[in-house]
């Protein structure tokens, strides 16, 4: 059973381009979470999705950021018109249930660099 | 201050010594989890303690939770150089985890 898979591991984009980050949850997990980590910081919650539904997007910037988790395929975090401040590590986690006391499994992250 | 704040921010110990890291949180939680992150890598789940538990052990790890003080501690006994990493506590409530800024642990051989 493969763990949470994120790709690409490293992504370089010029200012104004779009960044697409992909996350395949662990087999059997239908809950996906995206977090952002700035250098020397902890992880900040961005969005929580179940298949085809956004459950909690309270941590998502209001503009340029969007996330989806389609019925088939990986979850996608999309950043439009990237700026230097978007440079960070983006982590995806999955869990089998949203019930309290559920362990979340994290991927290796995608490190986005905006030049 | 933020939910899930750890202290100290950095800790340097000799191999074989014990390392104690503390975490405080603000709001009600369902559980509290500790994660480790090696430099440039993803997070590895270490241990989860539920809000109705007071202490939990896993190998060389011991976690305590005091819900009245909204605090938790992680003890790593007989530390090894390979324990060198950043350690994060994450408080779980409803649908998401709230992380602190982390503690950088250095274990000197």
PDB file of C-alpha atoms in Angstrom:
ATOM      1  CA  UNK A   1       0.000   0.000   0.000  1.00  0.00           C
ATOM      2  CA  UNK A   2       1.779   3.065  -1.236  1.00  0.00           C
ATOM      3  CA  UNK A   3       1.737   6.123   0.950  1.00  0.00           C
ATOM      4  CA  UNK A   4       0.448   9.531  -0.006  1.00  0.00           C
ATOM      5  CA  UNK A   5       2.016  10.426  -3.332  1.00  0.00           C
ATOM      6  CA  UNK A   6       2.668  13.987  -4.323  1.00  0.00           C
ATOM      7  CA  UNK A   7       4.083  15.228  -7.570  1.00  0.00           C
ATOM      8  CA  UNK A   8       6.071  16.907  -8.678  1.00  0.00           C
ATOM      9  CA  UNK A   9       8.518  16.977  -5.766  1.00  0.00           C
ATOM     10  CA  UNK A  10       9.995  20.231  -6.996  1.00  0.00           C
ATOM     11  CA  UNK A  11       8.334  22.814  -9.210  1.00  0.00           C
ATOM     12  CA  UNK A  12       9.797  26.032 -10.541  1.00  0.00           C
ATOM     13  CA  UNK A  13       7.482  28.640 -12.026  1.00  0.00           C
ATOM     14  CA  UNK A  14       8.016  32.171 -13.272  1.00  0.00           C
ATOM     15  CA  UNK A  15       5.878  34.935 -11.833  1.00  0.00           C
ATOM     16  CA  UNK A  16       2.486  34.968 -13.511  1.00  0.00           C
ATOM     17  CA  UNK A  17       2.485  31.292 -14.489  1.00  0.00           C
ATOM     18  CA  UNK A  18       0.194  28.625 -13.107  1.00  0.00           C
ATOM     19  CA  UNK A  19       1.252  25.897 -10.705  1.00  0.00           C
ATOM     20  CA  UNK A  20      -0.557  22.571 -10.459  1.00  0.00           C
ATOM     21  CA  UNK A  21       0.233  20.315  -7.551  1.00  0.00           C
ATOM     22  CA  UNK A  22      -1.080  16.775  -7.450  1.00  0.00           C
ATOM     23  CA  UNK A  23      -1.812  14.469  -4.554  1.00  0.00           C
ATOM     24  CA  UNK A  24      -2.884  10.849  -4.616  1.00  0.00           C
ATOM     25  CA  UNK A  25      -4.132   9.758  -1.197  1.00  0.00           C
ATOM     26  CA  UNK A  26      -3.436   6.410   0.359  1.00  0.00           C
ATOM     27  CA  UNK A  27      -5.581   3.583  -0.907  1.00  0.00           C
ATOM     28  CA  UNK A  28      -8.905   3.586   0.848  1.00  0.00           C
ATOM     29  CA  UNK A  29      -8.607   7.175   2.042  1.00  0.00           C
ATOM     30  CA  UNK A  30     -11.303   9.543   0.881  1.00  0.00           C
ATOM     31  CA  UNK A  31     -10.265  12.610   2.907  1.00  0.00           C
ATOM     32  CA  UNK A  32      -7.523  14.906   1.650  1.00  0.00           C
ATOM     33  CA  UNK A  33      -5.958  17.939   3.322  1.00  0.00           C
ATOM     34  CA  UNK A  34      -3.571  20.511   1.891  1.00  0.00           C
ATOM     35  CA  UNK A  35      -1.082  22.412   4.036  1.00  0.00           C
ATOM     36  CA  UNK A  36       1.512  25.055   3.232  1.00  0.00           C
ATOM     37  CA  UNK A  37       4.833  25.385   5.005  1.00  0.00           C
ATOM     38  CA  UNK A  38       6.938  28.507   4.740  1.00  0.00           C
ATOM     39  CA  UNK A  39      10.649  28.306   5.628  1.00  0.00           C
ATOM     40  CA  UNK A  40      11.257  27.900   9.374  1.00  0.00           C
ATOM     41  CA  UNK A  41       7.499  27.717   9.983  1.00  0.00           C
ATOM     42  CA  UNK A  42       4.989  25.061  10.894  1.00  0.00           C
ATOM     43  CA  UNK A  43       2.332  23.824   8.538  1.00  0.00           C
ATOM     44  CA  UNK A  44      -0.681  26.019   7.900  1.00  0.00           C
ATOM     45  CA  UNK A  45      -3.978  24.401   6.983  1.00  0.00           C
ATOM     46  CA  UNK A  46      -5.351  25.380   3.598  1.00  0.00           C
ATOM     47  CA  UNK A  47      -8.220  23.140   2.578  1.00  0.00           C
ATOM     48  CA  UNK A  48      -9.972  19.881   3.379  1.00  0.00           C
ATOM     49  CA  UNK A  49     -11.707  17.890   0.659  1.00  0.00           C
ATOM     50  CA  UNK A  50     -13.618  14.706   0.246  1.00  0.00           C
ATOM     51  CA  UNK A  51     -14.333  13.176  -3.116  1.00  0.00           C
ATOM     52  CA  UNK A  52     -15.940  15.879  -5.257  1.00  0.00           C
ATOM     53  CA  UNK A  53     -16.575  18.140  -2.265  1.00  0.00           C
ATOM     54  CA  UNK A  54     -14.740  20.957  -0.538  1.00  0.00           C
ATOM     55  CA  UNK A  55     -15.493  20.597   3.151  1.00  0.00           C
ATOM     56  CA  UNK A  56     -13.377  23.349   4.701  1.00  0.00           C
ATOM     57  CA  UNK A  57     -11.442  25.950   2.752  1.00  0.00           C
ATOM     58  CA  UNK A  58     -10.968  28.395   5.595  1.00  0.00           C
ATOM     59  CA  UNK A  59      -7.195  28.446   5.085  1.00  0.00           C
ATOM     60  CA  UNK A  60      -7.233  29.118   1.359  1.00  0.00           C
ATOM     61  CA  UNK A  61      -6.283  32.573   0.093  1.00  0.00           C
ATOM     62  CA  UNK A  62      -9.318  34.221  -1.408  1.00  0.00           C
ATOM     63  CA  UNK A  63      -7.789  34.709  -4.843  1.00  0.00           C
ATOM     64  CA  UNK A  64      -5.679  32.653  -7.246  1.00  0.00           C
ATOM     65  CA  UNK A  65      -5.864  29.424  -5.205  1.00  0.00           C
ATOM     66  CA  UNK A  66      -8.266  26.582  -5.864  1.00  0.00           C
ATOM     67  CA  UNK A  67      -8.452  22.906  -5.013  1.00  0.00           C
ATOM     68  CA  UNK A  68     -10.387  19.931  -6.260  1.00  0.00           C
ATOM     69  CA  UNK A  69     -10.651  16.239  -5.554  1.00  0.00           C
ATOM     70  CA  UNK A  70     -12.507  14.646  -8.459  1.00  0.00           C
ATOM     71  CA  UNK A  71     -14.285  11.333  -8.416  1.00  0.00           C
ATOM     72  CA  UNK A  72     -11.452   9.825 -10.398  1.00  0.00           C
ATOM     73  CA  UNK A  73      -7.817  10.839 -10.145  1.00  0.00           C
ATOM     74  CA  UNK A  74      -5.699  12.814  -7.714  1.00  0.00           C
ATOM     75  CA  UNK A  75      -6.506  15.924  -5.765  1.00  0.00           C
ATOM     76  CA  UNK A  76      -5.189  19.074  -7.438  1.00  0.00           C
ATOM     77  CA  UNK A  77      -4.074  22.294  -5.791  1.00  0.00           C
ATOM     78  CA  UNK A  78      -3.962  25.007  -8.411  1.00  0.00           C
ATOM     79  CA  UNK A  79      -2.265  28.364  -8.011  1.00  0.00           C
ATOM     80  CA  UNK A  80      -2.865  30.869 -10.768  1.00  0.00           C
ATOM     81  CA  UNK A  81      -0.600  33.811 -11.589  1.00  0.00           C
ATOM     82  CA  UNK A  82       1.998  32.781  -9.027  1.00  0.00           C
ATOM     83  CA  UNK A  83       3.956  35.395  -7.098  1.00  0.00           C
ATOM     84  CA  UNK A  84       7.228  35.088  -5.179  1.00  0.00           C
ATOM     85  CA  UNK A  85       5.332  34.861  -1.900  1.00  0.00           C
ATOM     86  CA  UNK A  86       3.786  31.578  -3.064  1.00  0.00           C
ATOM     87  CA  UNK A  87       7.201  29.914  -2.801  1.00  0.00           C
ATOM     88  CA  UNK A  88       6.790  27.274  -0.107  1.00  0.00           C
ATOM     89  CA  UNK A  89       6.471  23.569   0.511  1.00  0.00           C
ATOM     90  CA  UNK A  90       2.960  22.282  -0.047  1.00  0.00           C
ATOM     91  CA  UNK A  91       2.000  19.108   1.768  1.00  0.00           C
ATOM     92  CA  UNK A  92      -0.939  16.861   1.213  1.00  0.00           C
ATOM     93  CA  UNK A  93      -2.302  14.491   3.845  1.00  0.00           C
ATOM     94  CA  UNK A  94      -5.003  11.869   3.712  1.00  0.00           C
ATOM     95  CA  UNK A  95      -7.060  10.008   6.253  1.00  0.00           C
ATOM     96  CA  UNK A  96      -9.699   7.311   6.110  1.00  0.00           C
ATOM     97  CA  UNK A  97     -12.153   9.258   8.206  1.00  0.00           C
ATOM     98  CA  UNK A  98     -12.790  12.748   9.476  1.00  0.00           C
ATOM     99  CA  UNK A  99     -13.736  11.467  12.896  1.00  0.00           C
ATOM    100  CA  UNK A 100     -11.815  12.864  15.804  1.00  0.00           C
ATOM    101  CA  UNK A 101      -8.785  10.793  16.660  1.00  0.00           C
ATOM    102  CA  UNK A 102      -7.882   9.949  13.106  1.00  0.00           C
ATOM    103  CA  UNK A 103      -4.239   9.930  12.134  1.00  0.00           C
ATOM    104  CA  UNK A 104      -3.335  11.838   8.989  1.00  0.00           C
ATOM    105  CA  UNK A 105      -0.648  10.502   6.659  1.00  0.00           C
ATOM    106  CA  UNK A 106       1.479  13.048   4.864  1.00  0.00           C
ATOM    107  CA  UNK A 107       3.145  13.018   1.496  1.00  0.00           C
ATOM    108  CA  UNK A 108       6.710  14.179   0.858  1.00  0.00           C
ATOM    109  CA  UNK A 109       5.516  17.551  -0.310  1.00  0.00           C
ATOM    110  CA  UNK A 110       5.945  19.691  -3.395  1.00  0.00           C
ATOM    111  CA  UNK A 111       8.473  22.480  -3.118  1.00  0.00           C
ATOM    112  CA  UNK A 112       7.345  25.380  -5.243  1.00  0.00           C
ATOM    113  CA  UNK A 113       9.858  28.037  -6.195  1.00  0.00           C
ATOM    114  CA  UNK A 114       8.648  31.144  -7.984  1.00  0.00           C
ATOM    115  CA  UNK A 115      11.363  32.998  -9.848  1.00  0.00           C
TER     116      UNK A 115
ATOM    117  CA  UNK B   1       0.357  33.232  20.373  1.00  0.00           C
ATOM    118  CA  UNK B   2      -0.660  30.473  18.031  1.00  0.00           C
ATOM    119  CA  UNK B   3      -2.508  27.235  18.600  1.00  0.00           C
ATOM    120  CA  UNK B   4      -0.050  24.386  19.073  1.00  0.00           C
ATOM    121  CA  UNK B   5       2.989  26.310  20.242  1.00  0.00           C
ATOM    122  CA  UNK B   6       6.002  24.240  21.139  1.00  0.00           C
ATOM    123  CA  UNK B   7       8.847  25.025  23.472  1.00  0.00           C
ATOM    124  CA  UNK B   8      11.750  25.185  23.510  1.00  0.00           C
ATOM    125  CA  UNK B   9      12.213  26.311  19.917  1.00  0.00           C
ATOM    126  CA  UNK B  10      15.563  24.562  19.725  1.00  0.00           C
ATOM    127  CA  UNK B  11      17.111  21.830  21.812  1.00  0.00           C
ATOM    128  CA  UNK B  12      20.617  20.395  21.661  1.00  0.00           C
ATOM    129  CA  UNK B  13      21.506  17.305  23.671  1.00  0.00           C
ATOM    130  CA  UNK B  14      24.105  14.559  23.819  1.00  0.00           C
ATOM    131  CA  UNK B  15      23.341  11.136  22.430  1.00  0.00           C
ATOM    132  CA  UNK B  16      21.899   8.946  25.163  1.00  0.00           C
ATOM    133  CA  UNK B  17      20.228  11.805  27.008  1.00  0.00           C
ATOM    134  CA  UNK B  18      16.482  12.309  27.179  1.00  0.00           C
ATOM    135  CA  UNK B  19      14.760  15.070  25.221  1.00  0.00           C
ATOM    136  CA  UNK B  20      11.598  16.722  26.501  1.00  0.00           C
ATOM    137  CA  UNK B  21       9.541  18.959  24.274  1.00  0.00           C
ATOM    138  CA  UNK B  22       6.416  20.834  25.293  1.00  0.00           C
ATOM    139  CA  UNK B  23       3.396  22.048  23.410  1.00  0.00           C
ATOM    140  CA  UNK B  24       0.504  24.289  24.352  1.00  0.00           C
ATOM    141  CA  UNK B  25      -2.757  24.795  22.553  1.00  0.00           C
ATOM    142  CA  UNK B  26      -5.694  27.120  22.916  1.00  0.00           C
ATOM    143  CA  UNK B  27      -8.998  25.614  21.897  1.00  0.00           C
ATOM    144  CA  UNK B  28     -10.764  22.328  22.613  1.00  0.00           C
ATOM    145  CA  UNK B  29      -9.329  19.336  20.841  1.00  0.00           C
ATOM    146  CA  UNK B  30     -10.273  15.795  19.885  1.00  0.00           C
ATOM    147  CA  UNK B  31      -6.688  14.641  19.924  1.00  0.00           C
ATOM    148  CA  UNK B  32      -3.120  15.843  19.872  1.00  0.00           C
ATOM    149  CA  UNK B  33      -0.514  14.429  17.549  1.00  0.00           C
ATOM    150  CA  UNK B  34       3.235  14.689  17.327  1.00  0.00           C
ATOM    151  CA  UNK B  35       5.102  14.589  14.022  1.00  0.00           C
ATOM    152  CA  UNK B  36       8.739  14.549  13.030  1.00  0.00           C
ATOM    153  CA  UNK B  37      10.187  16.235   9.965  1.00  0.00           C
ATOM    154  CA  UNK B  38      13.677  15.640   8.736  1.00  0.00           C
ATOM    155  CA  UNK B  39      15.235  18.490   6.807  1.00  0.00           C
ATOM    156  CA  UNK B  40      13.576  18.940   3.449  1.00  0.00           C
ATOM    157  CA  UNK B  41      11.334  15.935   3.888  1.00  0.00           C
ATOM    158  CA  UNK B  42       7.715  15.195   4.646  1.00  0.00           C
ATOM    159  CA  UNK B  43       6.157  14.660   8.033  1.00  0.00           C
ATOM    160  CA  UNK B  44       6.259  11.355   9.821  1.00  0.00           C
ATOM    161  CA  UNK B  45       3.516  10.629  12.314  1.00  0.00           C
ATOM    162  CA  UNK B  46       4.921   9.682  15.706  1.00  0.00           C
ATOM    163  CA  UNK B  47       2.060   9.326  18.129  1.00  0.00           C
ATOM    164  CA  UNK B  48      -1.537  10.367  18.713  1.00  0.00           C
ATOM    165  CA  UNK B  49      -3.090  10.917  22.101  1.00  0.00           C
ATOM    166  CA  UNK B  50      -6.838  11.350  22.458  1.00  0.00           C
ATOM    167  CA  UNK B  51      -8.390  14.032  24.606  1.00  0.00           C
ATOM    168  CA  UNK B  52      -9.553  11.453  27.153  1.00  0.00           C
ATOM    169  CA  UNK B  53      -6.071   9.966  27.556  1.00  0.00           C
ATOM    170  CA  UNK B  54      -3.394  11.280  29.882  1.00  0.00           C
ATOM    171  CA  UNK B  55      -0.309   9.354  28.848  1.00  0.00           C
ATOM    172  CA  UNK B  56       0.772   7.155  25.987  1.00  0.00           C
ATOM    173  CA  UNK B  57       3.928   5.234  25.129  1.00  0.00           C
ATOM    174  CA  UNK B  58       5.392   4.067  21.865  1.00  0.00           C
ATOM    175  CA  UNK B  59       8.895   2.616  21.943  1.00  0.00           C
ATOM    176  CA  UNK B  60      11.219   5.370  23.178  1.00  0.00           C
ATOM    177  CA  UNK B  61       8.440   7.942  22.999  1.00  0.00           C
ATOM    178  CA  UNK B  62       6.252   9.030  25.859  1.00  0.00           C
ATOM    179  CA  UNK B  63       3.508  11.593  25.402  1.00  0.00           C
ATOM    180  CA  UNK B  64       1.433  13.226  28.097  1.00  0.00           C
ATOM    181  CA  UNK B  65      -1.643  15.364  27.735  1.00  0.00           C
ATOM    182  CA  UNK B  66      -3.078  17.755  30.312  1.00  0.00           C
ATOM    183  CA  UNK B  67      -6.348  19.100  28.976  1.00  0.00           C
ATOM    184  CA  UNK B  68      -6.848  21.331  32.029  1.00  0.00           C
ATOM    185  CA  UNK B  69      -3.624  23.165  31.172  1.00  0.00           C
ATOM    186  CA  UNK B  70      -4.050  22.676  27.427  1.00  0.00           C
ATOM    187  CA  UNK B  71      -0.564  21.280  27.180  1.00  0.00           C
ATOM    188  CA  UNK B  72       1.279  18.191  26.030  1.00  0.00           C
ATOM    189  CA  UNK B  73       4.813  16.935  26.308  1.00  0.00           C
ATOM    190  CA  UNK B  74       6.862  14.559  24.191  1.00  0.00           C
ATOM    191  CA  UNK B  75       9.711  12.696  25.840  1.00  0.00           C
ATOM    192  CA  UNK B  76      12.278  10.857  23.748  1.00  0.00           C
ATOM    193  CA  UNK B  77      14.383   8.591  25.917  1.00  0.00           C
ATOM    194  CA  UNK B  78      17.924   7.449  25.174  1.00  0.00           C
ATOM    195  CA  UNK B  79      18.206   9.793  22.220  1.00  0.00           C
ATOM    196  CA  UNK B  80      20.166   8.881  19.095  1.00  0.00           C
ATOM    197  CA  UNK B  81      21.829  11.000  16.453  1.00  0.00           C
ATOM    198  CA  UNK B  82      19.105   9.818  14.063  1.00  0.00           C
ATOM    199  CA  UNK B  83      16.508  11.592  16.233  1.00  0.00           C
ATOM    200  CA  UNK B  84      17.885  14.907  14.954  1.00  0.00           C
ATOM    201  CA  UNK B  85      14.900  16.558  13.249  1.00  0.00           C
ATOM    202  CA  UNK B  86      12.143  19.109  13.722  1.00  0.00           C
ATOM    203  CA  UNK B  87       9.242  18.031  15.897  1.00  0.00           C
ATOM    204  CA  UNK B  88       5.746  19.441  15.601  1.00  0.00           C
ATOM    205  CA  UNK B  89       2.687  19.065  17.738  1.00  0.00           C
ATOM    206  CA  UNK B  90      -0.644  19.277  15.982  1.00  0.00           C
ATOM    207  CA  UNK B  91      -3.947  19.696  17.717  1.00  0.00           C
ATOM    208  CA  UNK B  92      -6.841  17.971  16.043  1.00  0.00           C
ATOM    209  CA  UNK B  93     -10.380  19.260  16.139  1.00  0.00           C
ATOM    210  CA  UNK B  94     -13.093  18.463  13.652  1.00  0.00           C
ATOM    211  CA  UNK B  95     -11.670  18.420  10.200  1.00  0.00           C
ATOM    212  CA  UNK B  96      -8.151  19.764  10.480  1.00  0.00           C
ATOM    213  CA  UNK B  97      -4.871  19.770  12.336  1.00  0.00           C
ATOM    214  CA  UNK B  98      -3.346  22.983  13.632  1.00  0.00           C
ATOM    215  CA  UNK B  99       0.441  22.893  13.804  1.00  0.00           C
ATOM    216  CA  UNK B 100       2.933  24.793  15.898  1.00  0.00           C
ATOM    217  CA  UNK B 101       6.165  26.206  14.511  1.00  0.00           C
ATOM    218  CA  UNK B 102       8.135  23.220  15.658  1.00  0.00           C
ATOM    219  CA  UNK B 103      11.126  22.374  17.804  1.00  0.00           C
ATOM    220  CA  UNK B 104      14.515  21.747  16.250  1.00  0.00           C
ATOM    221  CA  UNK B 105      16.205  18.880  18.072  1.00  0.00           C
ATOM    222  CA  UNK B 106      19.912  18.263  17.579  1.00  0.00           C
ATOM    223  CA  UNK B 107      21.403  15.132  19.063  1.00  0.00           C
ATOM    224  CA  UNK B 108      25.191  15.239  19.215  1.00  0.00           C
ATOM    225  CA  UNK B 109      26.971  11.906  18.695  1.00  0.00           C
TER     226      UNK B 109
END
